[in-house]
PDB file of C-alpha atoms in Angstrom:
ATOM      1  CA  UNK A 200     137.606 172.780  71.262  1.00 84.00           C
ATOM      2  CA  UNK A 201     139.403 176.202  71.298  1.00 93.00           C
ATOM      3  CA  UNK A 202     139.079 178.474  74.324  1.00 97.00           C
ATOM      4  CA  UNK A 203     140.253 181.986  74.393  1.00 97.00           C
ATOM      5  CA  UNK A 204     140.186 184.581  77.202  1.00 98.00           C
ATOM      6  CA  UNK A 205     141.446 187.854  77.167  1.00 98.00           C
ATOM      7  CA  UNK A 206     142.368 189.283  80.041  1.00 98.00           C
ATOM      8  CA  UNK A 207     143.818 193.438  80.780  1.00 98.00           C
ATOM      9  CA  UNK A 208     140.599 196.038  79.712  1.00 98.00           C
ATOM     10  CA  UNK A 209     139.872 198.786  81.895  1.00 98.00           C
ATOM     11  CA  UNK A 210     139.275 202.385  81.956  1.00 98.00           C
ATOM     12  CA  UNK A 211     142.626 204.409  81.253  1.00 98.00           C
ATOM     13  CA  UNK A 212     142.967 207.851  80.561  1.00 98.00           C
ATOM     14  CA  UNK A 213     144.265 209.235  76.893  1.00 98.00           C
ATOM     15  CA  UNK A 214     147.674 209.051  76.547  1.00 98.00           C
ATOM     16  CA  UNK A 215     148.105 206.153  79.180  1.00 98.00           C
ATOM     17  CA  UNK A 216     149.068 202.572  78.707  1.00 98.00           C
ATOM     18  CA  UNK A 217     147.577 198.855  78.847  1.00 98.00           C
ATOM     19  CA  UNK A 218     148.612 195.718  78.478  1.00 98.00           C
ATOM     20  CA  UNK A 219     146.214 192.835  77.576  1.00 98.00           C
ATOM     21  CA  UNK A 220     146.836 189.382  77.578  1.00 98.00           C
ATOM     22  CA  UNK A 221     144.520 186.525  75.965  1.00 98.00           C
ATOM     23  CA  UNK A 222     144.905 182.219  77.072  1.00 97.00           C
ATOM     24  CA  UNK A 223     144.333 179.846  74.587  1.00 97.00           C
ATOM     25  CA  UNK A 224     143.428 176.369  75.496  1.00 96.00           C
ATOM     26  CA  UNK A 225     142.158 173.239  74.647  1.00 95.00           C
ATOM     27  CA  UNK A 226     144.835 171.876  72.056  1.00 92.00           C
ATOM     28  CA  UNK A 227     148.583 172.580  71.361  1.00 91.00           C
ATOM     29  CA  UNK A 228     149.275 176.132  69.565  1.00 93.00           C
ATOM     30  CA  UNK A 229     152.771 175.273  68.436  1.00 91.00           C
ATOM     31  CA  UNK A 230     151.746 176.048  64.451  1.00 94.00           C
ATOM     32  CA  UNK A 231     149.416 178.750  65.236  1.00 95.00           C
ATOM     33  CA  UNK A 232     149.226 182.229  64.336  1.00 96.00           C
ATOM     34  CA  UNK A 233     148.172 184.889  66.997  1.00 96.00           C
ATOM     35  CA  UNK A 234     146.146 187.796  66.864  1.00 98.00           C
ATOM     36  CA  UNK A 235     144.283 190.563  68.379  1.00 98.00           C
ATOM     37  CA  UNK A 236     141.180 192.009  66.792  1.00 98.00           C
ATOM     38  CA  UNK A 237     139.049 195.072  68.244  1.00 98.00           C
ATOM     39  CA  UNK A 238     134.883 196.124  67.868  1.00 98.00           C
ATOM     40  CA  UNK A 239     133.466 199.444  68.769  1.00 98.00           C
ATOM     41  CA  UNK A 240     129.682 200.213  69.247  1.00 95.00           C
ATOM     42  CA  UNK A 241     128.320 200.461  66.059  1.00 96.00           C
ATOM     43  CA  UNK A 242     131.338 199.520  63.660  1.00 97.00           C
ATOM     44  CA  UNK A 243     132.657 196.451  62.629  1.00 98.00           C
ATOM     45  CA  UNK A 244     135.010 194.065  63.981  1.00 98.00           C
ATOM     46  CA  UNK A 245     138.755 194.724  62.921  1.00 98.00           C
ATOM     47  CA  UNK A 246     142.088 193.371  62.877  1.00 98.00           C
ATOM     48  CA  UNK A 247     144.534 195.180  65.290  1.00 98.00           C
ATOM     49  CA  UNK A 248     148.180 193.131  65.227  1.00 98.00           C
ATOM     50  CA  UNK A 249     149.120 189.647  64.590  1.00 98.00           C
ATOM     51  CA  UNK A 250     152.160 187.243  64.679  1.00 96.00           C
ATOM     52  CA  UNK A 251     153.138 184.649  63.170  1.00 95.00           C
ATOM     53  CA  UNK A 252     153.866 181.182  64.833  1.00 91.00           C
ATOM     54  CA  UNK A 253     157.305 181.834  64.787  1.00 90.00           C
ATOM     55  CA  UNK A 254     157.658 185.772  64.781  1.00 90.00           C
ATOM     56  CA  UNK A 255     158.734 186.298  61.506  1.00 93.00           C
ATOM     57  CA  UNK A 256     155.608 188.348  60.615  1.00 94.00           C
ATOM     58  CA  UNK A 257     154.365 191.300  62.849  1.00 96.00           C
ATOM     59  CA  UNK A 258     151.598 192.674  61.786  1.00 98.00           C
ATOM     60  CA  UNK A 259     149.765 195.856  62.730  1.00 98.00           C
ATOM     61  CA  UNK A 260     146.918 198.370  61.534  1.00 98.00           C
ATOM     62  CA  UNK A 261     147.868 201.529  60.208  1.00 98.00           C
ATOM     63  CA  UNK A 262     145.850 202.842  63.217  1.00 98.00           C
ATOM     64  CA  UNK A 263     147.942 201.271  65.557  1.00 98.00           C
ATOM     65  CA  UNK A 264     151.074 200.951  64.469  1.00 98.00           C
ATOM     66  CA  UNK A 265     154.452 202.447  66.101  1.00 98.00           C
ATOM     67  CA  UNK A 266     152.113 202.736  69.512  1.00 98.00           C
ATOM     68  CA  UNK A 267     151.200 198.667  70.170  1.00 98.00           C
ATOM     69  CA  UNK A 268     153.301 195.623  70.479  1.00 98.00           C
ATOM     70  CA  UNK A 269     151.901 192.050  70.157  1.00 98.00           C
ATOM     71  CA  UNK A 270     154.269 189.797  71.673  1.00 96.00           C
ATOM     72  CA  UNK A 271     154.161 185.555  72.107  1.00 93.00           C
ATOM     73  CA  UNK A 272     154.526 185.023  75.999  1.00 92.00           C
ATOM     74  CA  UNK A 273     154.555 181.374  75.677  1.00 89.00           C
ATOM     75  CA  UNK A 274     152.898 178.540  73.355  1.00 87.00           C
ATOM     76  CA  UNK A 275     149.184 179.241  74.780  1.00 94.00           C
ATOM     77  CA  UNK A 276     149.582 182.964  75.233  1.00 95.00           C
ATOM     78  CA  UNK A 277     149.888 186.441  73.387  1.00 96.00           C
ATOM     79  CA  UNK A 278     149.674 189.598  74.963  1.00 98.00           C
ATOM     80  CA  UNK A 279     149.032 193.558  73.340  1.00 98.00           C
ATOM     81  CA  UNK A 280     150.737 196.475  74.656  1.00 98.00           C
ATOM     82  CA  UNK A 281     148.774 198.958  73.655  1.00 98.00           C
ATOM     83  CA  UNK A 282     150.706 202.374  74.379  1.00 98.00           C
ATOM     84  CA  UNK A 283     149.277 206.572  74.023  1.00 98.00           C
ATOM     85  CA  UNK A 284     145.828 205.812  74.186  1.00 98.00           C
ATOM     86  CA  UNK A 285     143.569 207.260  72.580  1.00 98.00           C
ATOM     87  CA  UNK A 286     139.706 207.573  72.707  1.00 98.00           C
ATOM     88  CA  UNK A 287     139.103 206.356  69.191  1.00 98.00           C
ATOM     89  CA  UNK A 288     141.037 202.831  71.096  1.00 98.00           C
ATOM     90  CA  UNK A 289     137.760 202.445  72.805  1.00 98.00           C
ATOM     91  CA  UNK A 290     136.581 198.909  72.058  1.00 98.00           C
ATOM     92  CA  UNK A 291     135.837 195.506  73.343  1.00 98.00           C
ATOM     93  CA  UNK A 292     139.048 193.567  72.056  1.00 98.00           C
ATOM     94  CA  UNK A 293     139.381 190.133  71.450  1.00 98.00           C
ATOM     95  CA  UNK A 294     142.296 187.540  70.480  1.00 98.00           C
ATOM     96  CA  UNK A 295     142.230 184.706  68.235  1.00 97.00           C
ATOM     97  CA  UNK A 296     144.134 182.110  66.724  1.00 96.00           C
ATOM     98  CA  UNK A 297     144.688 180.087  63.204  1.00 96.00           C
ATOM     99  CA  UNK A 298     146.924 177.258  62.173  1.00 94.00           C
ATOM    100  CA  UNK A 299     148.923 178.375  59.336  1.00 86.00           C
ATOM    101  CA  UNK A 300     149.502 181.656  58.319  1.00 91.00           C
ATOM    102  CA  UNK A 301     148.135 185.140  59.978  1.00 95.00           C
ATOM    103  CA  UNK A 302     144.464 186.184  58.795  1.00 96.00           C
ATOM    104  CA  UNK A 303     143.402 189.424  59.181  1.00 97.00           C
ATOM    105  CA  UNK A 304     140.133 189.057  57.898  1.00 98.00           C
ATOM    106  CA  UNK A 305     137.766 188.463  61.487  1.00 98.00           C
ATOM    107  CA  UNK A 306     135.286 186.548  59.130  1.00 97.00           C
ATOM    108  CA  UNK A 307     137.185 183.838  58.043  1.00 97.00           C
ATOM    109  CA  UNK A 308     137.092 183.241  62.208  1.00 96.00           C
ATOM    110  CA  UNK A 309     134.954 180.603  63.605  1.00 93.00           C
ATOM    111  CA  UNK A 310     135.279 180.990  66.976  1.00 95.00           C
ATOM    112  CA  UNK A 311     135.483 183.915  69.810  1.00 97.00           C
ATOM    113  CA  UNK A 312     135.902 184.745  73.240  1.00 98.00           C
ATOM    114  CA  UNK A 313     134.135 187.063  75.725  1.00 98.00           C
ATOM    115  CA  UNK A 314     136.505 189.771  75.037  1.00 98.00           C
ATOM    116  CA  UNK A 315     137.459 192.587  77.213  1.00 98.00           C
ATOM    117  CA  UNK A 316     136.937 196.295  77.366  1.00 98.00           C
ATOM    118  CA  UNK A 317     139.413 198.887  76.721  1.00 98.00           C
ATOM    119  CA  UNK A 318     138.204 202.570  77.424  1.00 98.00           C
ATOM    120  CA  UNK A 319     139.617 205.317  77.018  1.00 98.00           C
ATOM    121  CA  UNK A 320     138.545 208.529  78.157  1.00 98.00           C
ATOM    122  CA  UNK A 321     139.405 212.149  76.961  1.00 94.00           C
TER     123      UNK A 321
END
């Protein structure tokens, strides 16, 4: 079966930078979409950025975008620069993979990781 661990969360300071990287194992992930996905205390889990298999599509919240980067590192692994901080970034934030196209809804998932912590203090 799928594993996924995301690695990078820590405490940073608004304004500041992180970089998070998740490892997917247990089959090949040559077909497969990549994304990130975040959940704050309280709210529900949502989609962050997402890439294609190939990189045609980049994909971001409106939140997000022009301050993160997903990026492919190699067939198993997908990082998130996440860039100017700020405290409403504060989540646990996972990855997550599909074969075929990007989803953005974290529903239509049927398997997670543990994660990792992003805070970000004011």
């Amino acid at each position: 079966q799928v594993q996924l661990v995301e690695s990078g969360g820590g405490l940073v300071q608004a304004g500041g930078s992180l970089r998070l990287s998740c490892a997917a194992s247990g089959r090949s992930f040559t077909w497969y979409a990549m994304a990130w996905f975040r959940q704050a205390p309280g709210k529900e889990r949502e989609f962050v950025a997402g890439r294609s298999w190939n990189g045609d599509t980049l994909d971001y919240a409106d939140s997000v975008k022009g301050r993160f980067d997903i990026s492919r590192d190699d067939a198993n692994s997908v990082s998130l620069q996440m860039n100017v901080l700020k405290p409403e970034d504060s989540a646990v934030y996972y990855c997550n993979v599909h074969l075929g196209g990007l989803l953005k809804d974290p529903k239509k998932y049927d398997y997670w990781g543990q994660g990792t912590q992003v805070t970000v203090s004011s």
